[in-house]
Coordinates of C-alpha atoms in Angstrom, one line a residue:
Chain A
X192 CA 77.0 -79.8 172.6
X193 CA 74.5 -77.7 174.4
X194 CA 75.4 -74.1 175.4
X195 CA 74.0 -71.4 177.7
X196 CA 74.6 -68.5 175.3
X197 CA 75.4 -67.9 171.7
X198 CA 75.8 -64.8 169.5
X199 CA 74.4 -65.1 166.0
X200 CA 74.7 -63.2 162.8
X201 CA 71.9 -63.2 160.2
X202 CA 72.7 -61.5 156.9
X203 CA 70.5 -59.1 154.9
X204 CA 69.2 -60.6 151.7
X205 CA 67.7 -59.5 148.4
X206 CA 64.6 -61.5 147.4
X207 CA 62.4 -61.3 144.3
X208 CA 65.6 -61.0 142.3
X209 CA 64.4 -59.7 138.9
X210 CA 62.0 -62.3 137.5
X211 CA 62.4 -64.4 140.7
X212 CA 59.3 -63.2 142.5
X213 CA 58.9 -65.4 145.6
X214 CA 61.6 -67.8 144.2
X215 CA 65.1 -66.3 143.9
X216 CA 67.1 -64.6 146.6
X217 CA 70.7 -64.0 147.6
X218 CA 72.7 -63.1 150.8
X219 CA 74.7 -60.0 151.4
X220 CA 77.9 -59.7 153.5
X221 CA 76.5 -56.6 155.1
X222 CA 74.3 -55.3 156.6
X223 CA 73.0 -57.9 159.0
X224 CA 71.4 -58.7 162.4
X225 CA 73.2 -59.7 165.5
X226 CA 71.4 -61.3 168.4
X227 CA 72.4 -63.0 171.6
X228 CA 70.3 -66.1 172.6
X229 CA 70.8 -67.0 176.3
X230 CA 69.0 -69.5 178.6
X231 CA 67.3 -67.5 181.2
X232 CA 66.1 -70.1 183.7
X233 CA 62.5 -69.1 183.3
X234 CA 59.8 -70.6 181.2
X235 CA 59.3 -67.7 178.8
X236 CA 61.0 -65.7 176.1
X237 CA 62.2 -62.3 177.1
X238 CA 63.2 -59.8 174.4
X239 CA 65.7 -57.1 174.9
X240 CA 66.3 -54.4 172.3
X241 CA 69.8 -53.0 172.3
X242 CA 69.6 -52.2 168.5
X243 CA 68.0 -48.8 168.8
X244 CA 65.4 -49.9 166.2
X245 CA 62.3 -49.7 168.5
X246 CA 61.5 -53.4 168.0
X247 CA 58.3 -54.8 169.3
X248 CA 59.2 -56.7 172.5
X249 CA 55.9 -58.7 172.9
X250 CA 56.9 -62.3 171.9
X251 CA 53.5 -62.7 170.2
X252 CA 54.2 -60.1 167.6
X253 CA 58.0 -60.1 167.3
X254 CA 58.9 -62.1 164.2
X255 CA 62.1 -63.5 165.7
X256 CA 60.3 -64.6 168.8
X257 CA 57.5 -66.2 166.7
X258 CA 60.2 -68.2 164.8
X259 CA 61.9 -69.2 168.1
X260 CA 58.6 -70.3 169.6
X261 CA 57.9 -72.4 166.5
X262 CA 61.1 -74.4 166.9
X263 CA 60.7 -74.7 170.7
X264 CA 57.1 -75.9 170.3
X265 CA 58.1 -78.5 167.8
X266 CA 60.7 -79.8 170.3
X267 CA 58.3 -79.6 173.2
X268 CA 60.8 -77.4 175.1
X269 CA 59.4 -75.2 177.8
X270 CA 62.6 -73.6 178.8
X271 CA 62.9 -69.8 178.6
X272 CA 65.4 -67.7 176.7
X273 CA 66.5 -64.1 176.5
X274 CA 66.8 -62.8 172.9
X275 CA 68.9 -59.7 172.9
X276 CA 68.9 -57.8 169.7
X277 CA 72.3 -56.0 169.5
X278 CA 72.3 -55.0 165.8
X279 CA 69.4 -54.7 163.5
X280 CA 68.8 -54.1 159.8
X281 CA 66.3 -51.2 159.5
X282 CA 62.9 -52.9 159.5
X283 CA 60.8 -52.3 156.3
X284 CA 63.8 -51.6 154.1
X285 CA 63.3 -54.4 151.7
X286 CA 66.6 -56.2 152.4
X287 CA 65.1 -59.0 154.5
X288 CA 65.2 -57.5 157.9
X289 CA 62.6 -59.9 159.3
X290 CA 64.2 -62.9 157.6
X291 CA 67.6 -62.0 159.1
X292 CA 65.9 -61.9 162.6
X293 CA 63.9 -65.1 162.1
X294 CA 66.9 -67.0 160.8
X295 CA 69.2 -65.8 163.6
X296 CA 66.6 -66.8 166.1
X297 CA 66.2 -70.4 164.9
X298 CA 69.9 -70.9 164.3
X299 CA 70.7 -69.5 167.8
X300 CA 68.1 -71.7 169.5
X301 CA 69.2 -74.7 167.6
X302 CA 72.8 -74.1 168.6
X303 CA 72.0 -73.6 172.3
X304 CA 70.1 -76.9 172.2
X305 CA 73.0 -78.8 170.7
X306 CA 71.8 -78.7 167.1
X307 CA 68.8 -81.1 167.1
X308 CA 68.0 -79.9 163.5
X309 CA 70.1 -79.9 160.3
X310 CA 70.5 -76.4 159.0
X311 CA 68.1 -76.7 156.1
X312 CA 65.4 -78.2 158.3
X313 CA 65.2 -74.9 160.2
X314 CA 63.6 -73.2 157.3
X315 CA 59.9 -73.9 158.1
X316 CA 60.3 -72.5 161.6
X317 CA 62.0 -69.3 160.4
X318 CA 59.2 -69.0 157.8
X319 CA 56.6 -68.9 160.6
X320 CA 58.0 -65.6 161.7
X321 CA 58.3 -64.3 158.1
X322 CA 54.7 -65.2 157.5
X323 CA 53.7 -62.6 160.1
X324 CA 55.8 -59.9 158.4
X325 CA 54.7 -60.5 154.8
X326 CA 51.3 -62.3 155.1
X327 CA 52.6 -65.1 153.0
X328 CA 55.0 -68.0 153.7
X329 CA 57.6 -67.0 151.2
X330 CA 61.1 -68.3 151.6
X331 CA 63.3 -66.3 149.2
X332 CA 64.7 -64.2 152.0
X333 CA 64.8 -67.0 154.6
X334 CA 66.7 -69.5 152.4
X335 CA 69.6 -67.3 151.4
X336 CA 69.7 -65.7 154.9
X337 CA 70.1 -69.2 156.4
X338 CA 72.2 -70.9 153.7
X339 CA 74.1 -68.1 152.0
X340 CA 74.7 -67.7 148.3
X341 CA 72.0 -67.5 145.6
X342 CA 69.1 -69.7 146.3
X343 CA 66.2 -70.8 144.1
X344 CA 63.0 -72.1 145.7
X345 CA 62.1 -74.7 143.1
X346 CA 58.9 -75.6 145.0
X347 CA 57.1 -74.6 148.2
X348 CA 55.1 -77.8 148.5
X349 CA 57.3 -79.7 149.2
X350 CA 59.9 -77.1 150.0
X351 CA 62.8 -77.6 147.6
X352 CA 65.8 -75.3 147.6
X353 CA 68.7 -75.2 145.2
X354 CA 72.0 -73.2 145.4
X355 CA 72.5 -71.6 142.1
X356 CA 76.2 -71.2 141.0
X357 CA 77.1 -67.6 140.2
X358 CA 80.3 -65.8 139.0
X359 CA 82.7 -64.8 141.8
X360 CA 82.9 -61.2 140.8
X361 CA 79.1 -60.6 141.1
X362 CA 78.5 -57.7 143.4
X363 CA 75.4 -55.9 144.5
X364 CA 74.7 -52.2 145.1
X365 CA 71.5 -51.5 147.1
X366 CA 70.0 -48.1 147.8
X367 CA 67.5 -47.8 150.6
X368 CA 65.5 -44.6 150.3
X369 CA 63.8 -43.1 153.4
X370 CA 60.4 -44.2 152.3
X371 CA 58.1 -46.8 153.9
X372 CA 56.4 -49.6 152.0
X373 CA 54.6 -52.3 154.0
X374 CA 55.3 -55.8 152.6
X375 CA 51.8 -57.0 153.7
X376 CA 50.0 -54.3 151.7
X377 CA 52.4 -54.4 148.8
X378 CA 51.7 -58.1 148.3
X379 CA 48.0 -57.5 148.1
X380 CA 48.4 -55.4 145.0
X381 CA 49.7 -58.2 142.8
X382 CA 46.9 -59.8 140.7
X383 CA 46.1 -63.4 141.5
X384 CA 45.4 -64.1 137.8
X385 CA 48.0 -63.4 135.1
X386 CA 48.0 -63.8 131.3
X387 CA 49.7 -66.9 129.9
X388 CA 52.0 -64.6 128.0
X389 CA 53.2 -62.9 131.1
X390 CA 53.6 -66.2 132.9
X391 CA 55.8 -67.5 130.0
X392 CA 57.8 -64.3 129.9
X393 CA 58.5 -64.6 133.6
X394 CA 59.5 -68.3 133.1
X395 CA 61.8 -67.4 130.3
X396 CA 63.5 -64.6 132.2
X397 CA 64.0 -66.6 135.4
X398 CA 65.3 -69.6 133.5
X399 CA 67.6 -67.2 131.6
X400 CA 68.8 -65.6 134.8
X401 CA 69.6 -68.9 136.3
X402 CA 71.4 -70.1 133.1
X403 CA 73.3 -66.8 132.9
X404 CA 74.4 -67.1 136.6
X405 CA 75.4 -70.7 136.2
X406 CA 77.5 -70.1 133.1
X407 CA 78.8 -66.6 134.0
X408 CA 77.0 -65.1 130.9
X409 CA 76.8 -61.5 132.1
X410 CA 75.0 -60.4 129.0
X411 CA 72.3 -63.0 129.6
X412 CA 72.1 -62.1 133.3
X413 CA 71.5 -58.5 132.2
X414 CA 68.8 -59.3 129.6
X415 CA 67.0 -61.6 132.0
X416 CA 66.5 -59.2 134.9
X417 CA 63.0 -58.3 134.1
X418 CA 59.9 -58.9 136.3
X419 CA 56.5 -58.7 134.6
X420 CA 54.4 -60.2 137.5
X421 CA 55.2 -58.2 140.6
X422 CA 57.3 -55.1 139.9
X423 CA 54.7 -53.3 137.7
X424 CA 52.4 -53.2 140.7
X425 CA 54.9 -52.1 143.3
X426 CA 57.0 -49.2 142.0
X427 CA 54.5 -46.4 141.9
X428 CA 55.5 -45.4 145.4
X429 CA 59.1 -44.8 144.3
X430 CA 59.7 -41.4 142.6
X431 CA 60.7 -41.7 138.9
X432 CA 61.5 -45.4 139.2
X433 CA 62.0 -45.8 135.5
X434 CA 64.6 -43.0 135.5
X435 CA 66.3 -44.6 138.4
X436 CA 66.6 -47.9 136.5
X437 CA 67.9 -46.2 133.4
X438 CA 70.5 -44.2 135.4
X439 CA 71.7 -47.4 137.1
X440 CA 71.8 -49.3 133.8
X441 CA 73.6 -46.5 132.0
X442 CA 76.2 -46.4 134.7
X443 CA 77.0 -50.1 134.4
X444 CA 74.4 -52.0 136.4
X445 CA 73.8 -55.5 134.9
X446 CA 70.2 -55.3 136.0
X447 CA 68.2 -53.3 138.5
X448 CA 65.0 -54.1 140.3
X449 CA 63.1 -53.9 143.6
X450 CA 64.8 -55.6 146.5
X451 CA 62.0 -57.7 148.1
X452 CA 58.9 -55.5 147.9
X453 CA 61.0 -52.3 148.2
X454 CA 61.6 -49.5 148.9
X455 CA 65.2 -50.7 148.5
X456 CA 66.4 -51.1 145.0
X457 CA 69.2 -53.5 144.0
X458 CA 71.6 -53.5 141.1
X459 CA 73.7 -56.5 140.2
X460 CA 77.2 -55.4 139.0
X461 CA 80.4 -57.0 137.7
X462 CA 83.0 -56.1 140.3
X463 CA 83.3 -53.9 143.4
X464 CA 84.2 -50.7 141.6
X465 CA 81.2 -50.9 139.3
X466 CA 78.9 -51.6 142.2
X467 CA 80.3 -48.6 144.1
X468 CA 79.7 -46.3 141.1
X469 CA 76.2 -47.6 140.5
X470 CA 75.5 -47.2 144.2
X471 CA 76.4 -43.5 144.1
X472 CA 74.3 -42.9 141.0
X473 CA 71.3 -44.6 142.7
X474 CA 71.7 -42.6 145.9
X475 CA 72.0 -39.3 143.9
X476 CA 68.6 -40.2 142.2
X477 CA 67.0 -40.0 145.6
X478 CA 68.9 -37.1 147.1
X479 CA 68.2 -35.1 144.0
X480 CA 64.5 -35.6 144.9
X481 CA 65.0 -34.6 148.5
X482 CA 64.7 -38.1 149.8
X483 CA 67.5 -39.4 152.0
X484 CA 69.0 -42.7 151.0
X485 CA 71.5 -45.2 152.4
X486 CA 73.7 -47.3 150.1
X487 CA 75.1 -50.8 150.7
X488 CA 77.7 -52.4 148.4
X489 CA 78.4 -56.0 149.0
X490 CA 79.6 -59.1 147.2
X491 CA 77.0 -61.9 147.0
X492 CA 77.8 -63.7 150.3
X493 CA 78.7 -67.4 150.2
X494 CA 78.0 -67.5 154.0
X495 CA 74.6 -67.4 155.5
X496 CA 73.5 -67.2 159.1
X497 CA 76.3 -68.1 161.5
X498 CA 77.4 -68.3 165.1
X499 CA 79.9 -65.6 166.0
Chain B
X273 CA 80.7 -70.3 98.0
X274 CA 77.5 -70.8 96.1
X275 CA 76.4 -74.3 95.1
X276 CA 73.9 -75.9 92.7
X277 CA 72.7 -78.6 95.1
X278 CA 72.9 -79.6 98.7
X279 CA 71.6 -82.4 100.9
X280 CA 70.5 -81.3 104.4
X281 CA 69.7 -83.2 107.6
X282 CA 67.3 -81.6 110.1
X283 CA 67.0 -83.5 113.4
X284 CA 63.8 -84.4 115.3
X285 CA 63.4 -82.4 118.5
X286 CA 61.5 -82.5 121.8
X287 CA 59.9 -79.2 122.7
X288 CA 57.8 -78.1 125.7
X289 CA 60.3 -80.1 127.8
X290 CA 58.5 -80.5 131.1
X291 CA 57.8 -77.0 132.5
X292 CA 59.4 -75.5 129.4
X293 CA 56.2 -74.9 127.5
X294 CA 57.1 -72.8 124.4
X295 CA 60.5 -72.2 125.9
X296 CA 62.7 -75.3 126.2
X297 CA 63.6 -77.9 123.6
X298 CA 66.4 -80.3 122.6
X299 CA 67.6 -82.1 119.5
X300 CA 67.8 -85.8 118.9
X301 CA 70.3 -87.7 116.9
X302 CA 67.5 -89.7 115.2
X303 CA 65.0 -89.6 113.6
X304 CA 65.4 -86.7 111.2
X305 CA 64.5 -85.2 107.9
X306 CA 66.6 -85.4 104.8
X307 CA 66.1 -83.0 101.9
X308 CA 67.9 -82.1 98.7
X309 CA 67.8 -78.4 97.6
X310 CA 68.7 -77.9 94.0
X311 CA 68.6 -74.8 91.7
X312 CA 66.1 -75.7 89.0
X313 CA 66.6 -72.8 86.5
X314 CA 62.9 -71.8 86.8
X315 CA 61.4 -69.1 88.9
X316 CA 59.4 -71.3 91.2
X317 CA 59.7 -73.8 94.0
X318 CA 59.0 -77.4 92.9
X319 CA 58.4 -79.9 95.6
X320 CA 59.1 -83.6 95.2
X321 CA 58.1 -86.2 97.8
X322 CA 60.4 -89.2 97.9
X323 CA 59.7 -89.8 101.6
X324 CA 56.5 -91.8 101.3
X325 CA 54.8 -89.5 103.8
X326 CA 52.2 -88.0 101.4
X327 CA 53.4 -84.5 102.0
X328 CA 51.5 -81.5 100.6
X329 CA 53.3 -80.4 97.4
X330 CA 51.7 -77.1 97.0
X331 CA 54.4 -74.5 98.1
X332 CA 51.7 -72.4 99.6
X333 CA 50.8 -75.0 102.3
X334 CA 54.0 -77.0 102.6
X335 CA 55.8 -75.7 105.8
X336 CA 59.3 -76.2 104.4
X337 CA 58.4 -74.3 101.2
X338 CA 56.9 -71.5 103.3
X339 CA 60.1 -71.2 105.2
X340 CA 62.2 -71.3 102.0
X341 CA 59.9 -68.6 100.5
X342 CA 60.4 -66.4 103.5
X343 CA 64.2 -66.4 103.2
X344 CA 64.1 -66.0 99.4
X345 CA 61.7 -63.1 99.7
X346 CA 63.9 -61.4 102.3
X347 CA 66.8 -61.6 99.9
X348 CA 64.7 -60.6 96.9
X349 CA 65.7 -63.8 95.1
X350 CA 63.4 -64.9 92.3
X351 CA 65.3 -68.0 91.4
X352 CA 63.6 -71.4 91.5
X353 CA 64.6 -74.5 93.5
X354 CA 63.6 -78.1 93.7
X355 CA 63.0 -79.3 97.2
X356 CA 63.2 -83.1 97.3
X357 CA 62.1 -84.7 100.5
X358 CA 64.0 -87.9 100.7
X359 CA 63.4 -88.9 104.4
X360 CA 60.7 -87.5 106.7
X361 CA 59.8 -87.8 110.3
X362 CA 56.2 -88.8 110.5
X363 CA 54.1 -85.6 110.5
X364 CA 52.0 -85.0 113.6
X365 CA 54.1 -87.2 115.8
X366 CA 55.1 -84.5 118.3
X367 CA 58.9 -84.7 117.7
X368 CA 59.2 -81.6 115.6
X369 CA 58.5 -82.9 112.1
X370 CA 57.6 -79.5 110.8
X371 CA 60.5 -77.8 112.5
X372 CA 63.0 -80.3 111.0
X373 CA 61.6 -79.6 107.6
X374 CA 61.6 -75.8 108.0
X375 CA 65.1 -75.8 109.4
X376 CA 66.5 -78.1 106.7
X377 CA 64.8 -75.8 104.1
X378 CA 66.4 -72.6 105.3
X379 CA 69.8 -74.1 106.0
X380 CA 69.8 -75.7 102.5
X381 CA 68.7 -72.5 100.8
X382 CA 71.3 -70.5 102.8
X383 CA 74.0 -72.9 101.9
X384 CA 73.2 -72.9 98.1
X385 CA 73.3 -69.1 98.2
X386 CA 76.7 -69.0 99.8
X387 CA 75.5 -68.5 103.4
X388 CA 74.3 -64.9 103.3
X389 CA 72.9 -65.5 106.8
X390 CA 74.6 -66.5 110.1
X391 CA 73.0 -69.7 111.3
X392 CA 71.1 -68.2 114.2
X393 CA 69.7 -65.5 111.9
X394 CA 67.8 -68.2 110.0
X395 CA 65.4 -68.8 112.9
X396 CA 62.7 -66.2 112.0
X397 CA 62.4 -67.6 108.5
X398 CA 62.1 -71.2 109.7
X399 CA 59.5 -70.0 112.2
X400 CA 57.3 -68.7 109.3
X401 CA 56.8 -72.3 108.3
X402 CA 56.3 -73.5 111.8
X403 CA 53.7 -70.9 112.3
X404 CA 51.5 -72.6 109.7
X405 CA 51.8 -75.9 111.5
X406 CA 51.1 -74.8 115.0
X407 CA 49.2 -71.5 114.6
X408 CA 51.7 -69.8 116.8
X409 CA 55.3 -68.6 116.2
X410 CA 56.9 -70.8 118.8
X411 CA 60.6 -71.6 118.4
X412 CA 61.3 -74.4 120.9
X413 CA 61.5 -77.0 118.2
X414 CA 63.1 -74.7 115.6
X415 CA 66.0 -73.5 117.8
X416 CA 67.3 -77.0 118.8
X417 CA 66.6 -78.4 115.3
X418 CA 68.8 -75.6 113.9
X419 CA 71.5 -75.2 116.6
X420 CA 71.5 -78.6 118.3
X421 CA 71.7 -79.2 122.1
X422 CA 69.3 -78.0 124.7
X423 CA 68.0 -74.5 124.0
X424 CA 66.1 -72.1 126.1
X425 CA 64.0 -69.3 124.5
X426 CA 64.6 -66.6 127.1
X427 CA 62.4 -64.2 125.1
X428 CA 60.4 -64.1 121.9
X429 CA 60.5 -60.3 121.5
X430 CA 63.3 -59.9 120.8
X431 CA 64.2 -63.5 120.1
X432 CA 66.8 -64.5 122.6
X433 CA 68.2 -68.1 122.7
X434 CA 70.6 -69.7 125.1
X435 CA 72.3 -73.1 125.0
X436 CA 71.8 -74.8 128.3
X437 CA 74.6 -77.1 129.4
X438 CA 73.5 -80.6 130.2
X439 CA 75.2 -83.8 131.5
X440 CA 76.8 -85.9 128.7
X441 CA 75.0 -89.1 129.7
X442 CA 71.6 -87.6 129.3
X443 CA 69.5 -89.7 127.0
X444 CA 66.0 -89.7 125.8
X445 CA 63.4 -92.4 125.1
X446 CA 60.4 -91.3 123.1
X447 CA 57.3 -93.3 122.3
X448 CA 55.1 -92.3 119.4
X449 CA 51.8 -94.0 119.6
X450 CA 49.6 -94.4 116.5
X451 CA 47.3 -91.6 117.6
X452 CA 46.7 -88.3 116.0
X453 CA 46.7 -84.9 117.8
X454 CA 46.6 -81.7 115.8
X455 CA 49.0 -79.1 117.2
X456 CA 46.7 -76.3 116.1
X457 CA 43.7 -77.6 118.0
X458 CA 45.8 -78.8 120.9
X459 CA 47.2 -75.3 121.5
X460 CA 43.7 -73.7 121.6
X461 CA 42.8 -75.8 124.6
X462 CA 45.4 -74.0 126.9
X463 CA 43.8 -71.2 128.9
X464 CA 45.0 -67.7 128.2
X465 CA 44.7 -66.8 131.9
X466 CA 46.5 -68.7 134.6
X467 CA 46.7 -68.3 138.4
X468 CA 49.7 -66.6 139.8
X469 CA 50.3 -69.7 141.8
X470 CA 50.6 -71.9 138.7
X471 CA 52.7 -69.2 137.0
X472 CA 55.1 -69.3 139.9
X473 CA 55.1 -73.1 140.0
X474 CA 56.0 -73.2 136.4
X475 CA 58.8 -70.6 136.9
X476 CA 60.2 -72.6 139.8
X477 CA 60.2 -75.8 137.9
X478 CA 61.7 -74.4 134.7
X479 CA 64.4 -72.6 136.6
X480 CA 65.0 -75.8 138.6
X481 CA 65.3 -77.8 135.5
X482 CA 67.8 -75.4 134.0
X483 CA 69.8 -75.4 137.2
X484 CA 69.7 -79.2 137.4
X485 CA 70.9 -79.6 133.8
X486 CA 73.6 -77.0 134.2
X487 CA 75.0 -78.6 137.4
X488 CA 74.3 -82.3 136.5
X489 CA 71.9 -82.6 139.5
X490 CA 69.8 -85.5 138.3
X491 CA 67.6 -85.5 141.3
X492 CA 66.7 -81.9 140.7
X493 CA 66.2 -82.5 137.0
X494 CA 63.8 -85.3 138.0
X495 CA 61.9 -83.2 140.6
X496 CA 61.6 -80.3 138.1
X497 CA 60.0 -82.1 135.2
X498 CA 56.4 -81.0 135.9
X499 CA 54.2 -78.8 133.7
X500 CA 51.2 -77.2 135.2
X501 CA 50.3 -74.8 132.4
X502 CA 50.0 -76.9 129.2
X503 CA 50.1 -80.7 130.0
X504 CA 46.9 -80.8 132.1
X505 CA 44.9 -79.7 129.0
X506 CA 46.6 -82.0 126.5
X507 CA 46.8 -85.5 127.8
X508 CA 43.1 -86.6 127.8
X509 CA 43.6 -88.1 124.3
X510 CA 46.3 -90.4 125.5
X511 CA 44.9 -93.6 127.2
X512 CA 45.8 -93.8 130.9
X513 CA 48.5 -91.1 130.6
X514 CA 49.1 -91.0 134.4
X515 CA 49.7 -94.8 134.4
X516 CA 52.2 -94.4 131.5
X517 CA 54.0 -91.7 133.5
X518 CA 54.1 -93.8 136.6
X519 CA 55.4 -96.9 134.7
X520 CA 58.2 -94.8 133.1
X521 CA 59.2 -93.2 136.4
X522 CA 59.1 -96.6 138.2
X523 CA 61.4 -98.1 135.5
X524 CA 64.0 -95.4 135.9
X525 CA 62.9 -92.3 133.9
X526 CA 64.1 -89.1 135.4
X527 CA 61.0 -87.3 134.1
X528 CA 58.3 -88.0 131.6
X529 CA 56.1 -85.6 129.7
X530 CA 54.5 -84.8 126.4
X531 CA 56.9 -84.2 123.5
X532 CA 55.6 -81.0 121.9
X533 CA 51.9 -81.3 122.0
X534 CA 52.0 -85.1 121.7
X535 CA 51.0 -87.7 121.1
X536 CA 54.7 -88.6 121.5
X537 CA 55.8 -88.9 125.1
X538 CA 59.5 -88.4 126.1
X539 CA 61.4 -89.7 129.1
X540 CA 64.8 -88.2 130.1
X541 CA 67.1 -90.9 131.3
X542 CA 70.6 -91.3 132.7
X543 CA 72.5 -93.4 130.2
X544 CA 71.6 -95.4 127.1
X545 CA 70.6 -98.7 128.9
X546 CA 68.1 -96.9 131.1
X547 CA 66.6 -95.1 128.1
X548 CA 66.2 -98.4 126.2
X549 CA 64.5 -100.0 129.2
X550 CA 62.2 -97.1 129.7
X551 CA 61.4 -97.0 126.0
X552 CA 60.3 -100.7 126.1
X553 CA 58.1 -100.0 129.1
X554 CA 56.4 -97.0 127.4
X555 CA 55.9 -99.0 124.2
X556 CA 54.3 -101.8 126.2
X557 CA 51.9 -99.4 127.8
X558 CA 50.4 -98.7 124.3
X559 CA 50.6 -102.2 122.8
X560 CA 48.8 -103.5 126.0
X561 CA 46.0 -101.1 125.0
X562 CA 46.0 -102.2 121.4
X563 CA 47.7 -99.1 120.1
X564 CA 50.7 -99.4 117.9
X565 CA 53.8 -97.5 119.0
X566 CA 57.3 -96.7 117.7
X567 CA 60.1 -96.0 120.1
X568 CA 63.2 -93.8 119.6
X569 CA 66.1 -93.9 121.9
X570 CA 68.7 -91.1 121.4
X571 CA 71.3 -89.1 123.2
X572 CA 70.6 -85.4 123.4
X573 CA 72.3 -84.3 120.2
X574 CA 75.0 -81.6 120.3
X575 CA 74.6 -81.3 116.5
X576 CA 71.7 -79.5 114.9
X577 CA 70.8 -79.1 111.2
X578 CA 73.7 -79.8 108.9
X579 CA 74.8 -80.2 105.3
X580 CA 75.5 -83.9 104.5

């Protein structure tokens, strides 16, 4: 059934989960993006920012508009839409702000058009927007933002996504310090050649993490959250990152790592209370260093992007 | 309880399972090694070959004796033992002949001595023997030969092993062609530097394989059995390897790859009938090329090394 207007929610996500650089991500219950998609009777996209985030309103550089354009082009639709951003995850935070927008855009357009696409088939269009944000067509924010849960990108070519089972009391604490790291530049710092030893360490840890999640082996989850390929090249901008990790682990985090390319840092925790405690400890790390920080505490969300 | 003599069975194993180079292995019900370990009242190891395999009987170069010596040295025991090899997997086949011997040796010695070690703690001693066979201290034959099942080496330093759940109707067909590949030389051909892209492909496939096994997702298991790091450098000695793979996959194999460093080739299959059929097809590939071949068909074995 076609519609004139929908309101969509796209959740924040953590990507690059530990050893899952470019491959593993999960959805959060909060924060998230909200967007209204409305037919406007014209032939063009019109962007309206009611989020207070100073979003770019030129459809050629707004990631959500790029994603929307990709799906409209594919369908050969020349109709125009208003895209009204009513709530927005802080851009550049590391919790998948661009993926939330891209996913909300394609789900909203698809819904207005009567769902010509299956949900999973929307991923490539959402990735078109994400590509502009990160300089690479990675999907480990897009997939969980769209589908919910914990998702593994088994392969990019062809795109192959698997929901990984995880224990129901797995929670996440995220601290977002008031620091800016550009995904595009951050990605360039990762070497294109790696040692076989590091490659095998990453393989072992990612497989261990997936096995730990699937069998609710918390100790294995904890031992597996270690990234030797990307994190070492990305944390120098965070003050005393190793101390932050130690503080989180000592206060009960199962594992701590960069969320996406940072500056947000996630800690997986067993249960809400533990996650709240770890969140406080991580926030204190930054406030002690005169850097403001926001904390989110959320269960891993089964639900992905959805019509409200 | 100490004993004077034990008879031990060490099963064959498949290592380097698909994308699990150095990390993933599983045990077979058959073939296997049998060995008698007997106190001999002297102060030295005496090796007796009743297997017909022309095994080296100098304890300094026999892998099982090296493993036995490692555990005896650790315990400071100067007592002598006879090691009588009564049944032996063909050495150099690629189904963990040396691992079966090493594991049987350490389990046998441990049993005779009244089990001073927990089973998993025997791994480093068994690896000492394996090191001589392959030139590297890899454990993906040793771990399943000792513990049974499907084992992931999450990490080598520290050694960290996880049993991966797998569907109960997972069977394996293995073809062992009459070709010789030396593990030591085979290993040297693998580049020490890899591209980040290949490293991530391997990570995705191994994590996908583990997720597929743990959730009985046969299609995912099938899509994940792909090794971009080791296999491309190891198959040139096998005639028409790509045709062999295609023939196996076309006849119902979930995934086909080198067993260890070859020349044996494994195919994972759903059910015994399918495994038997695939085994026949793989054997025919070699006999059509005037190369003799032996086929084994076995369930993935829950049981590892055991006292008979």
